[in-house]
Amino acid sequence: MLHRYNTPDSILAFSTMRQGGVSVGNYASFNANHYCGDLPAHVAANRQLLCQRLSIEEKHLIVPHQTHDTRTMIIDESFLAQPASLQHDMLEGIDAVSTSIPGVCVCVSTADCIPVLIYDDSLRAVSAIHAGWRGTVSRIVEENIRGLTEHYGCSPAHLHAIIGPGISFRAFEVGDEVYDTFSLNGFDMSAIAAELPTADTSFKRKTKWHIDLPLCNRLQLISMGVKPENIFSSGICTYSSSDRFFSARKLGIKSGRILNGIMMPPPLS
């Protein structure tokens, strides 16, 4: 069910895998996302299984409804005090969530997009970021680090980052309009992109652009002052590993989603 990352004992970070749940079909079997067409009862059951594994209450599993924007949210005590219906509304259109509360797991959903999990072990703050190509080109990682610095007083040099499962450079074939968007937004295209042969017979050229989204986000982390040695890349391509991790490009939009979460475990009772 969980692909866990090597972190200090004070931090738990993971990406869910496809196995170990109750969903069926393209959602088989562990899908915990309410926004991709799965049966609500199956999603609820999978979330309950996840919370049991994490030893947290279900109300402390924070999963926003992402819209490929750069809006971020701090999950604090005032948020947790709100009714569930209001929390749901507050999480609409949020693509990155942060907290400093032990026992609260902040998550983002992905199925080819790049998840970035950040923690500052000294200040005990954590973030989960959803960086699809639109979020990447809008520099959501940079926006989130600015928020961590302003709200928690984090120093980028003390941050650690995990780049989780997402579509690889080799699998991420894009049209000219996506390439142009990255170029117009100041990315070093010689570093992140290349033209490779395509099997798309409807395309006039025999090549298409490929963009390295994990590298784009790594470079953003470094540009904000995160030390390269503090950045871990999972190296997992969701497209080529769709038997273990959900891939919308491989399985279709009506398929499951990975939950990528990070938390400070609750105190031992």
PDB file of C-alpha atoms in Angstrom:
ATOM      1  CA  MET A   1       0.000   0.000   0.000  1.00  0.00           C
ATOM      2  CA  LEU A   2       2.756   2.483   0.923  1.00  0.00           C
ATOM      3  CA  HIS A   3       6.046   3.355  -0.725  1.00  0.00           C
ATOM      4  CA  ARG A   4       7.836   4.981   2.198  1.00  0.00           C
ATOM      5  CA  TYR A   5      10.802   7.325   1.964  1.00  0.00           C
ATOM      6  CA  ASN A   6      13.925   7.336   4.090  1.00  0.00           C
ATOM      7  CA  THR A   7      13.411  10.231   6.490  1.00  0.00           C
ATOM      8  CA  PRO A   8      14.293  11.001  10.125  1.00  0.00           C
ATOM      9  CA  ASP A   9      12.084   9.354  12.752  1.00  0.00           C
ATOM     10  CA  SER A  10      10.388  12.713  13.292  1.00  0.00           C
ATOM     11  CA  ILE A  11       9.052  12.695   9.703  1.00  0.00           C
ATOM     12  CA  LEU A  12       6.930  10.157   7.812  1.00  0.00           C
ATOM     13  CA  ALA A  13       6.710  10.561   4.030  1.00  0.00           C
ATOM     14  CA  PHE A  14       5.107   8.200   1.525  1.00  0.00           C
ATOM     15  CA  SER A  15       3.418   7.649  -1.815  1.00  0.00           C
ATOM     16  CA  THR A  16       0.563   5.171  -2.019  1.00  0.00           C
ATOM     17  CA  MET A  17       0.806   2.255  -4.399  1.00  0.00           C
ATOM     18  CA  ARG A  18      -1.991   0.575  -6.357  1.00  0.00           C
ATOM     19  CA  GLN A  19      -2.191  -2.564  -4.232  1.00  0.00           C
ATOM     20  CA  GLY A  20      -3.897  -3.180  -0.891  1.00  0.00           C
ATOM     21  CA  GLY A  21      -7.296  -1.527  -1.294  1.00  0.00           C
ATOM     22  CA  VAL A  22     -10.872  -2.303  -2.298  1.00  0.00           C
ATOM     23  CA  SER A  23     -11.361  -0.357  -5.555  1.00  0.00           C
ATOM     24  CA  VAL A  24     -11.880  -2.212  -8.837  1.00  0.00           C
ATOM     25  CA  GLY A  25     -11.219  -1.783 -12.557  1.00  0.00           C
ATOM     26  CA  ASN A  26      -8.902   1.104 -13.447  1.00  0.00           C
ATOM     27  CA  TYR A  27      -9.094   2.142  -9.783  1.00  0.00           C
ATOM     28  CA  ALA A  28      -7.753  -1.169  -8.537  1.00  0.00           C
ATOM     29  CA  SER A  29      -7.176  -1.379  -5.891  1.00  0.00           C
ATOM     30  CA  PHE A  30      -5.961   1.413  -3.639  1.00  0.00           C
ATOM     31  CA  ASN A  31      -7.445   4.710  -4.764  1.00  0.00           C
ATOM     32  CA  ALA A  32      -8.121   7.297  -2.056  1.00  0.00           C
ATOM     33  CA  ASN A  33      -9.098  10.224  -4.286  1.00  0.00           C
ATOM     34  CA  HIS A  34     -12.720  11.420  -4.447  1.00  0.00           C
ATOM     35  CA  TYR A  35     -12.288  13.440  -7.644  1.00  0.00           C
ATOM     36  CA  CYS A  36     -11.485  10.836 -10.299  1.00  0.00           C
ATOM     37  CA  GLY A  37     -14.776   8.915 -10.643  1.00  0.00           C
ATOM     38  CA  ASP A  38     -14.257   6.045  -8.208  1.00  0.00           C
ATOM     39  CA  LEU A  39     -17.137   4.837  -6.028  1.00  0.00           C
ATOM     40  CA  PRO A  40     -17.338   6.999  -2.890  1.00  0.00           C
ATOM     41  CA  ALA A  41     -17.695   3.921  -0.669  1.00  0.00           C
ATOM     42  CA  HIS A  42     -14.462   2.471  -2.058  1.00  0.00           C
ATOM     43  CA  VAL A  43     -12.591   5.740  -1.588  1.00  0.00           C
ATOM     44  CA  ALA A  44     -13.861   6.014   1.985  1.00  0.00           C
ATOM     45  CA  ALA A  45     -12.788   2.443   2.752  1.00  0.00           C
ATOM     46  CA  ASN A  46      -9.329   3.024   1.289  1.00  0.00           C
ATOM     47  CA  ARG A  47      -8.887   6.229   3.269  1.00  0.00           C
ATOM     48  CA  GLN A  48      -9.851   4.410   6.423  1.00  0.00           C
ATOM     49  CA  LEU A  49      -7.215   1.757   5.680  1.00  0.00           C
ATOM     50  CA  LEU A  50      -4.611   4.442   5.092  1.00  0.00           C
ATOM     51  CA  CYS A  51      -5.390   6.284   8.312  1.00  0.00           C
ATOM     52  CA  GLN A  52      -5.176   3.045  10.244  1.00  0.00           C
ATOM     53  CA  ARG A  53      -1.741   2.434   8.743  1.00  0.00           C
ATOM     54  CA  LEU A  54      -0.677   5.997   9.651  1.00  0.00           C
ATOM     55  CA  SER A  55      -2.249   5.820  13.145  1.00  0.00           C
ATOM     56  CA  ILE A  56      -4.145   9.066  12.622  1.00  0.00           C
ATOM     57  CA  GLU A  57      -7.774  10.147  12.677  1.00  0.00           C
ATOM     58  CA  GLU A  58      -9.433  10.416   9.273  1.00  0.00           C
ATOM     59  CA  LYS A  59     -10.141  14.121   9.851  1.00  0.00           C
ATOM     60  CA  HIS A  60      -6.382  14.655  10.006  1.00  0.00           C
ATOM     61  CA  LEU A  61      -5.823  13.334   6.468  1.00  0.00           C
ATOM     62  CA  ILE A  62      -5.760  16.572   4.453  1.00  0.00           C
ATOM     63  CA  VAL A  63      -6.314  16.149   0.715  1.00  0.00           C
ATOM     64  CA  PRO A  64      -7.075  19.305  -1.329  1.00  0.00           C
ATOM     65  CA  HIS A  65      -8.968  19.472  -4.611  1.00  0.00           C
ATOM     66  CA  GLN A  66      -6.191  20.518  -6.963  1.00  0.00           C
ATOM     67  CA  THR A  67      -6.692  22.634 -10.075  1.00  0.00           C
ATOM     68  CA  HIS A  68      -3.141  22.912 -11.475  1.00  0.00           C
ATOM     69  CA  ASP A  69      -2.751  26.377  -9.957  1.00  0.00           C
ATOM     70  CA  THR A  70      -0.181  27.731  -7.487  1.00  0.00           C
ATOM     71  CA  ARG A  71      -2.435  28.393  -4.484  1.00  0.00           C
ATOM     72  CA  THR A  72      -1.053  27.074  -1.216  1.00  0.00           C
ATOM     73  CA  MET A  73      -2.618  26.662   2.221  1.00  0.00           C
ATOM     74  CA  ILE A  74      -1.355  26.460   5.791  1.00  0.00           C
ATOM     75  CA  ILE A  75      -3.154  23.820   7.832  1.00  0.00           C
ATOM     76  CA  ASP A  76      -3.262  25.198  11.368  1.00  0.00           C
ATOM     77  CA  GLU A  77      -5.446  24.822  14.442  1.00  0.00           C
ATOM     78  CA  SER A  78      -7.940  27.362  13.151  1.00  0.00           C
ATOM     79  CA  PHE A  79      -8.437  25.303   9.984  1.00  0.00           C
ATOM     80  CA  LEU A  80      -8.899  22.094  11.984  1.00  0.00           C
ATOM     81  CA  ALA A  81     -11.511  23.816  14.162  1.00  0.00           C
ATOM     82  CA  GLN A  82     -13.761  24.493  11.147  1.00  0.00           C
ATOM     83  CA  PRO A  83     -16.680  22.198  10.228  1.00  0.00           C
ATOM     84  CA  ALA A  84     -15.827  19.498   7.677  1.00  0.00           C
ATOM     85  CA  SER A  85     -18.004  21.181   5.030  1.00  0.00           C
ATOM     86  CA  LEU A  86     -16.116  24.461   5.382  1.00  0.00           C
ATOM     87  CA  GLN A  87     -12.751  22.685   5.323  1.00  0.00           C
ATOM     88  CA  HIS A  88     -13.840  21.040   2.075  1.00  0.00           C
ATOM     89  CA  ASP A  89     -14.628  24.440   0.551  1.00  0.00           C
ATOM     90  CA  MET A  90     -11.367  25.953   1.817  1.00  0.00           C
ATOM     91  CA  LEU A  91      -9.361  23.190   0.136  1.00  0.00           C
ATOM     92  CA  GLU A  92     -10.933  23.827  -3.267  1.00  0.00           C
ATOM     93  CA  GLY A  93      -8.340  24.935  -5.806  1.00  0.00           C
ATOM     94  CA  ILE A  94      -5.363  24.315  -3.514  1.00  0.00           C
ATOM     95  CA  ASP A  95      -2.259  22.639  -4.968  1.00  0.00           C
ATOM     96  CA  ALA A  96       0.097  22.698  -1.986  1.00  0.00           C
ATOM     97  CA  VAL A  97      -0.529  22.248   1.731  1.00  0.00           C
ATOM     98  CA  SER A  98       1.760  22.788   4.726  1.00  0.00           C
ATOM     99  CA  THR A  99       1.511  22.185   8.458  1.00  0.00           C
ATOM    100  CA  SER A 100       3.494  22.132  11.668  1.00  0.00           C
ATOM    101  CA  ILE A 101       0.947  20.085  13.641  1.00  0.00           C
ATOM    102  CA  PRO A 102       2.020  16.537  14.613  1.00  0.00           C
ATOM    103  CA  GLY A 103      -0.476  13.895  13.560  1.00  0.00           C
ATOM    104  CA  VAL A 104      -1.783  15.889  10.595  1.00  0.00           C
ATOM    105  CA  CYS A 105      -0.882  14.356   7.239  1.00  0.00           C
ATOM    106  CA  VAL A 106      -0.850  16.796   4.310  1.00  0.00           C
ATOM    107  CA  CYS A 107      -1.259  15.145   0.921  1.00  0.00           C
ATOM    108  CA  VAL A 108      -1.448  15.812  -2.784  1.00  0.00           C
ATOM    109  CA  SER A 109      -2.858  13.509  -5.466  1.00  0.00           C
ATOM    110  CA  THR A 110      -0.955  12.623  -8.615  1.00  0.00           C
ATOM    111  CA  ALA A 111      -1.102  10.232 -11.543  1.00  0.00           C
ATOM    112  CA  ASP A 112       1.834  11.429 -13.699  1.00  0.00           C
ATOM    113  CA  CYS A 113       2.210  14.924 -12.219  1.00  0.00           C
ATOM    114  CA  ILE A 114       5.189  15.449  -9.943  1.00  0.00           C
ATOM    115  CA  PRO A 115       4.712  15.344  -6.174  1.00  0.00           C
ATOM    116  CA  VAL A 116       7.246  17.248  -4.090  1.00  0.00           C
ATOM    117  CA  LEU A 117       7.349  16.618  -0.339  1.00  0.00           C
ATOM    118  CA  ILE A 118       9.322  19.074   1.786  1.00  0.00           C
ATOM    119  CA  TYR A 119      10.301  19.067   5.428  1.00  0.00           C
ATOM    120  CA  ASP A 120      12.327  21.182   7.816  1.00  0.00           C
ATOM    121  CA  ASP A 121      13.217  18.787  10.592  1.00  0.00           C
ATOM    122  CA  SER A 122      14.686  21.472  12.835  1.00  0.00           C
ATOM    123  CA  LEU A 123      11.547  23.616  12.771  1.00  0.00           C
ATOM    124  CA  ARG A 124       9.193  20.661  12.325  1.00  0.00           C
ATOM    125  CA  ALA A 125       7.218  21.909   9.354  1.00  0.00           C
ATOM    126  CA  VAL A 126       6.154  19.860   6.314  1.00  0.00           C
ATOM    127  CA  SER A 127       4.649  20.525   2.874  1.00  0.00           C
ATOM    128  CA  ALA A 128       3.116  18.513   0.047  1.00  0.00           C
ATOM    129  CA  ILE A 129       3.149  20.076  -3.432  1.00  0.00           C
ATOM    130  CA  HIS A 130       1.349  19.049  -6.628  1.00  0.00           C
ATOM    131  CA  ALA A 131       3.474  20.056  -9.617  1.00  0.00           C
ATOM    132  CA  GLY A 132       1.904  19.107 -12.913  1.00  0.00           C
ATOM    133  CA  TRP A 133       3.340  20.762 -15.983  1.00  0.00           C
ATOM    134  CA  ARG A 134       1.153  23.835 -15.415  1.00  0.00           C
ATOM    135  CA  GLY A 135       2.168  24.093 -11.771  1.00  0.00           C
ATOM    136  CA  THR A 136       5.778  23.506 -12.711  1.00  0.00           C
ATOM    137  CA  VAL A 137       5.811  26.193 -15.381  1.00  0.00           C
ATOM    138  CA  SER A 138       4.147  28.572 -12.873  1.00  0.00           C
ATOM    139  CA  ARG A 139       6.858  27.661 -10.330  1.00  0.00           C
ATOM    140  CA  ILE A 140       4.650  26.338  -7.549  1.00  0.00           C
ATOM    141  CA  VAL A 141       7.684  24.884  -5.745  1.00  0.00           C
ATOM    142  CA  GLU A 142       9.238  28.328  -5.517  1.00  0.00           C
ATOM    143  CA  GLU A 143       5.938  29.794  -4.315  1.00  0.00           C
ATOM    144  CA  ASN A 144       5.638  27.158  -1.623  1.00  0.00           C
ATOM    145  CA  ILE A 145       9.176  27.676  -0.321  1.00  0.00           C
ATOM    146  CA  ARG A 146       8.527  31.403  -0.082  1.00  0.00           C
ATOM    147  CA  GLY A 147       5.465  30.543   2.017  1.00  0.00           C
ATOM    148  CA  LEU A 148       7.466  28.258   4.308  1.00  0.00           C
ATOM    149  CA  THR A 149      10.036  30.999   4.786  1.00  0.00           C
ATOM    150  CA  GLU A 150       7.461  33.688   5.526  1.00  0.00           C
ATOM    151  CA  HIS A 151       5.102  31.638   7.733  1.00  0.00           C
ATOM    152  CA  TYR A 152       7.454  29.339   9.626  1.00  0.00           C
ATOM    153  CA  GLY A 153      10.776  31.144   9.296  1.00  0.00           C
ATOM    154  CA  CYS A 154      12.304  28.211   7.437  1.00  0.00           C
ATOM    155  CA  SER A 155      15.739  28.603   5.903  1.00  0.00           C
ATOM    156  CA  PRO A 156      15.877  26.961   2.445  1.00  0.00           C
ATOM    157  CA  ALA A 157      19.340  25.631   3.329  1.00  0.00           C
ATOM    158  CA  HIS A 158      17.723  23.527   6.077  1.00  0.00           C
ATOM    159  CA  LEU A 159      14.948  22.129   3.896  1.00  0.00           C
ATOM    160  CA  HIS A 160      14.861  18.556   2.610  1.00  0.00           C
ATOM    161  CA  ALA A 161      12.822  17.589  -0.448  1.00  0.00           C
ATOM    162  CA  ILE A 162      11.513  14.348  -1.938  1.00  0.00           C
ATOM    163  CA  ILE A 163      10.522  14.200  -5.598  1.00  0.00           C
ATOM    164  CA  GLY A 164       8.071  11.311  -5.769  1.00  0.00           C
ATOM    165  CA  PRO A 165       6.732   9.105  -8.579  1.00  0.00           C
ATOM    166  CA  GLY A 166       5.784  10.992 -11.735  1.00  0.00           C
ATOM    167  CA  ILE A 167       6.067  10.826 -15.474  1.00  0.00           C
ATOM    168  CA  SER A 168       9.649  10.609 -16.686  1.00  0.00           C
ATOM    169  CA  PHE A 169      11.448  12.639 -19.327  1.00  0.00           C
ATOM    170  CA  ARG A 170      11.348   9.663 -21.675  1.00  0.00           C
ATOM    171  CA  ALA A 171       7.559   9.224 -21.321  1.00  0.00           C
ATOM    172  CA  PHE A 172       6.498  12.887 -21.183  1.00  0.00           C
ATOM    173  CA  GLU A 173       5.921  13.688 -24.848  1.00  0.00           C
ATOM    174  CA  VAL A 174       4.406  17.150 -25.379  1.00  0.00           C
ATOM    175  CA  GLY A 175       3.208  19.425 -28.148  1.00  0.00           C
ATOM    176  CA  ASP A 176       4.955  22.566 -29.320  1.00  0.00           C
ATOM    177  CA  GLU A 177       2.581  24.736 -27.280  1.00  0.00           C
ATOM    178  CA  VAL A 178       3.777  23.178 -24.003  1.00  0.00           C
ATOM    179  CA  TYR A 179       7.414  23.561 -25.025  1.00  0.00           C
ATOM    180  CA  ASP A 180       6.769  27.197 -25.940  1.00  0.00           C
ATOM    181  CA  THR A 181       5.077  27.876 -22.599  1.00  0.00           C
ATOM    182  CA  PHE A 182       8.142  26.663 -20.703  1.00  0.00           C
ATOM    183  CA  SER A 183      10.454  28.640 -22.973  1.00  0.00           C
ATOM    184  CA  LEU A 184       8.452  31.859 -22.580  1.00  0.00           C
ATOM    185  CA  ASN A 185       8.580  31.444 -18.799  1.00  0.00           C
ATOM    186  CA  GLY A 186      12.342  31.497 -18.672  1.00  0.00           C
ATOM    187  CA  PHE A 187      13.267  27.824 -18.399  1.00  0.00           C
ATOM    188  CA  ASP A 188      16.607  26.644 -19.778  1.00  0.00           C
ATOM    189  CA  MET A 189      15.215  24.462 -22.556  1.00  0.00           C
ATOM    190  CA  SER A 190      18.634  23.041 -23.415  1.00  0.00           C
ATOM    191  CA  ALA A 191      18.698  21.527 -19.903  1.00  0.00           C
ATOM    192  CA  ILE A 192      15.124  20.274 -19.561  1.00  0.00           C
ATOM    193  CA  ALA A 193      13.926  19.388 -23.062  1.00  0.00           C
ATOM    194  CA  ALA A 194      14.868  17.464 -26.183  1.00  0.00           C
ATOM    195  CA  GLU A 195      13.250  16.314 -29.421  1.00  0.00           C
ATOM    196  CA  LEU A 196      12.892  12.542 -29.636  1.00  0.00           C
ATOM    197  CA  PRO A 197      11.357  10.185 -32.219  1.00  0.00           C
ATOM    198  CA  THR A 198       7.589   9.815 -31.866  1.00  0.00           C
ATOM    199  CA  ALA A 199       5.219   6.954 -32.635  1.00  0.00           C
ATOM    200  CA  ASP A 200       2.380   9.454 -33.140  1.00  0.00           C
ATOM    201  CA  THR A 201       1.526   8.941 -36.823  1.00  0.00           C
ATOM    202  CA  SER A 202      -0.905  11.883 -36.789  1.00  0.00           C
ATOM    203  CA  PHE A 203       1.961  14.264 -36.101  1.00  0.00           C
ATOM    204  CA  LYS A 204       3.565  15.819 -39.169  1.00  0.00           C
ATOM    205  CA  ARG A 205       7.109  15.680 -37.791  1.00  0.00           C
ATOM    206  CA  LYS A 206       8.774  12.421 -36.841  1.00  0.00           C
ATOM    207  CA  THR A 207       9.866  13.888 -33.515  1.00  0.00           C
ATOM    208  CA  LYS A 208       8.165  15.472 -30.507  1.00  0.00           C
ATOM    209  CA  TRP A 209       9.410  17.459 -27.574  1.00  0.00           C
ATOM    210  CA  HIS A 210      10.012  15.740 -24.268  1.00  0.00           C
ATOM    211  CA  ILE A 211      10.317  17.724 -21.027  1.00  0.00           C
ATOM    212  CA  ASP A 212      11.936  16.555 -17.808  1.00  0.00           C
ATOM    213  CA  LEU A 213       9.428  17.580 -15.117  1.00  0.00           C
ATOM    214  CA  PRO A 214      11.319  16.002 -12.189  1.00  0.00           C
ATOM    215  CA  LEU A 215      14.435  17.939 -13.224  1.00  0.00           C
ATOM    216  CA  CYS A 216      12.448  21.175 -13.614  1.00  0.00           C
ATOM    217  CA  ASN A 217      11.286  20.905 -10.015  1.00  0.00           C
ATOM    218  CA  ARG A 218      14.710  19.910  -8.761  1.00  0.00           C
ATOM    219  CA  LEU A 219      16.193  23.003 -10.404  1.00  0.00           C
ATOM    220  CA  GLN A 220      13.513  25.166  -8.778  1.00  0.00           C
ATOM    221  CA  LEU A 221      14.371  23.728  -5.365  1.00  0.00           C
ATOM    222  CA  ILE A 222      18.048  24.484  -5.903  1.00  0.00           C
ATOM    223  CA  SER A 223      17.313  27.987  -7.204  1.00  0.00           C
ATOM    224  CA  MET A 224      15.464  28.707  -3.939  1.00  0.00           C
ATOM    225  CA  GLY A 225      18.450  27.618  -1.852  1.00  0.00           C
ATOM    226  CA  VAL A 226      17.729  23.962  -1.100  1.00  0.00           C
ATOM    227  CA  LYS A 227      21.013  22.064  -1.050  1.00  0.00           C
ATOM    228  CA  PRO A 228      21.336  19.485  -3.869  1.00  0.00           C
ATOM    229  CA  GLU A 229      22.390  16.829  -1.356  1.00  0.00           C
ATOM    230  CA  ASN A 230      19.107  17.419   0.514  1.00  0.00           C
ATOM    231  CA  ILE A 231      16.994  16.529  -2.525  1.00  0.00           C
ATOM    232  CA  PHE A 232      15.960  12.902  -3.050  1.00  0.00           C
ATOM    233  CA  SER A 233      14.459  11.821  -6.374  1.00  0.00           C
ATOM    234  CA  SER A 234      12.518   8.572  -6.372  1.00  0.00           C
ATOM    235  CA  GLY A 235      13.298   7.964 -10.039  1.00  0.00           C
ATOM    236  CA  ILE A 236       9.946   6.178 -10.437  1.00  0.00           C
ATOM    237  CA  CYS A 237       8.154   6.762 -13.745  1.00  0.00           C
ATOM    238  CA  THR A 238       4.417   6.346 -13.284  1.00  0.00           C
ATOM    239  CA  TYR A 239       3.852   5.692 -16.998  1.00  0.00           C
ATOM    240  CA  SER A 240       6.287   2.778 -17.177  1.00  0.00           C
ATOM    241  CA  SER A 241       5.364   1.519 -13.683  1.00  0.00           C
ATOM    242  CA  SER A 242       1.575   1.722 -14.056  1.00  0.00           C
ATOM    243  CA  ASP A 243       1.245  -1.765 -12.572  1.00  0.00           C
ATOM    244  CA  ARG A 244       2.428  -0.320  -9.235  1.00  0.00           C
ATOM    245  CA  PHE A 245       1.512   3.380  -9.475  1.00  0.00           C
ATOM    246  CA  PHE A 246      -1.449   5.061 -11.167  1.00  0.00           C
ATOM    247  CA  SER A 247      -0.774   6.809 -14.491  1.00  0.00           C
ATOM    248  CA  ALA A 248      -3.551   8.848 -16.130  1.00  0.00           C
ATOM    249  CA  ARG A 249      -1.645   8.957 -19.407  1.00  0.00           C
ATOM    250  CA  LYS A 250      -1.356   5.150 -19.447  1.00  0.00           C
ATOM    251  CA  LEU A 251      -4.684   4.149 -17.807  1.00  0.00           C
ATOM    252  CA  GLY A 252      -6.884   7.096 -18.808  1.00  0.00           C
ATOM    253  CA  ILE A 253      -8.329   9.937 -16.757  1.00  0.00           C
ATOM    254  CA  LYS A 254     -10.947   7.621 -15.257  1.00  0.00           C
ATOM    255  CA  SER A 255      -8.414   5.794 -13.130  1.00  0.00           C
ATOM    256  CA  GLY A 256      -7.005   6.018  -9.624  1.00  0.00           C
ATOM    257  CA  ARG A 257      -4.656   8.525  -8.091  1.00  0.00           C
ATOM    258  CA  ILE A 258      -1.551   8.259  -5.920  1.00  0.00           C
ATOM    259  CA  LEU A 259      -1.691  10.012  -2.558  1.00  0.00           C
ATOM    260  CA  ASN A 260       1.653  11.549  -1.636  1.00  0.00           C
ATOM    261  CA  GLY A 261       1.734  12.481   2.023  1.00  0.00           C
ATOM    262  CA  ILE A 262       4.051  13.824   4.673  1.00  0.00           C
ATOM    263  CA  MET A 263       3.557  14.286   8.404  1.00  0.00           C
ATOM    264  CA  MET A 264       5.138  14.466  11.784  1.00  0.00           C
ATOM    265  CA  PRO A 265       3.855  11.354  13.588  1.00  0.00           C
ATOM    266  CA  PRO A 266       1.557  12.004  16.545  1.00  0.00           C
ATOM    267  CA  PRO A 267       3.070  11.760  20.022  1.00  0.00           C
ATOM    268  CA  LEU A 268       3.088   8.277  21.529  1.00  0.00           C
ATOM    269  CA  SER A 269       0.215   7.858  23.968  1.00  0.00           C
TER     270      SER A 269
END
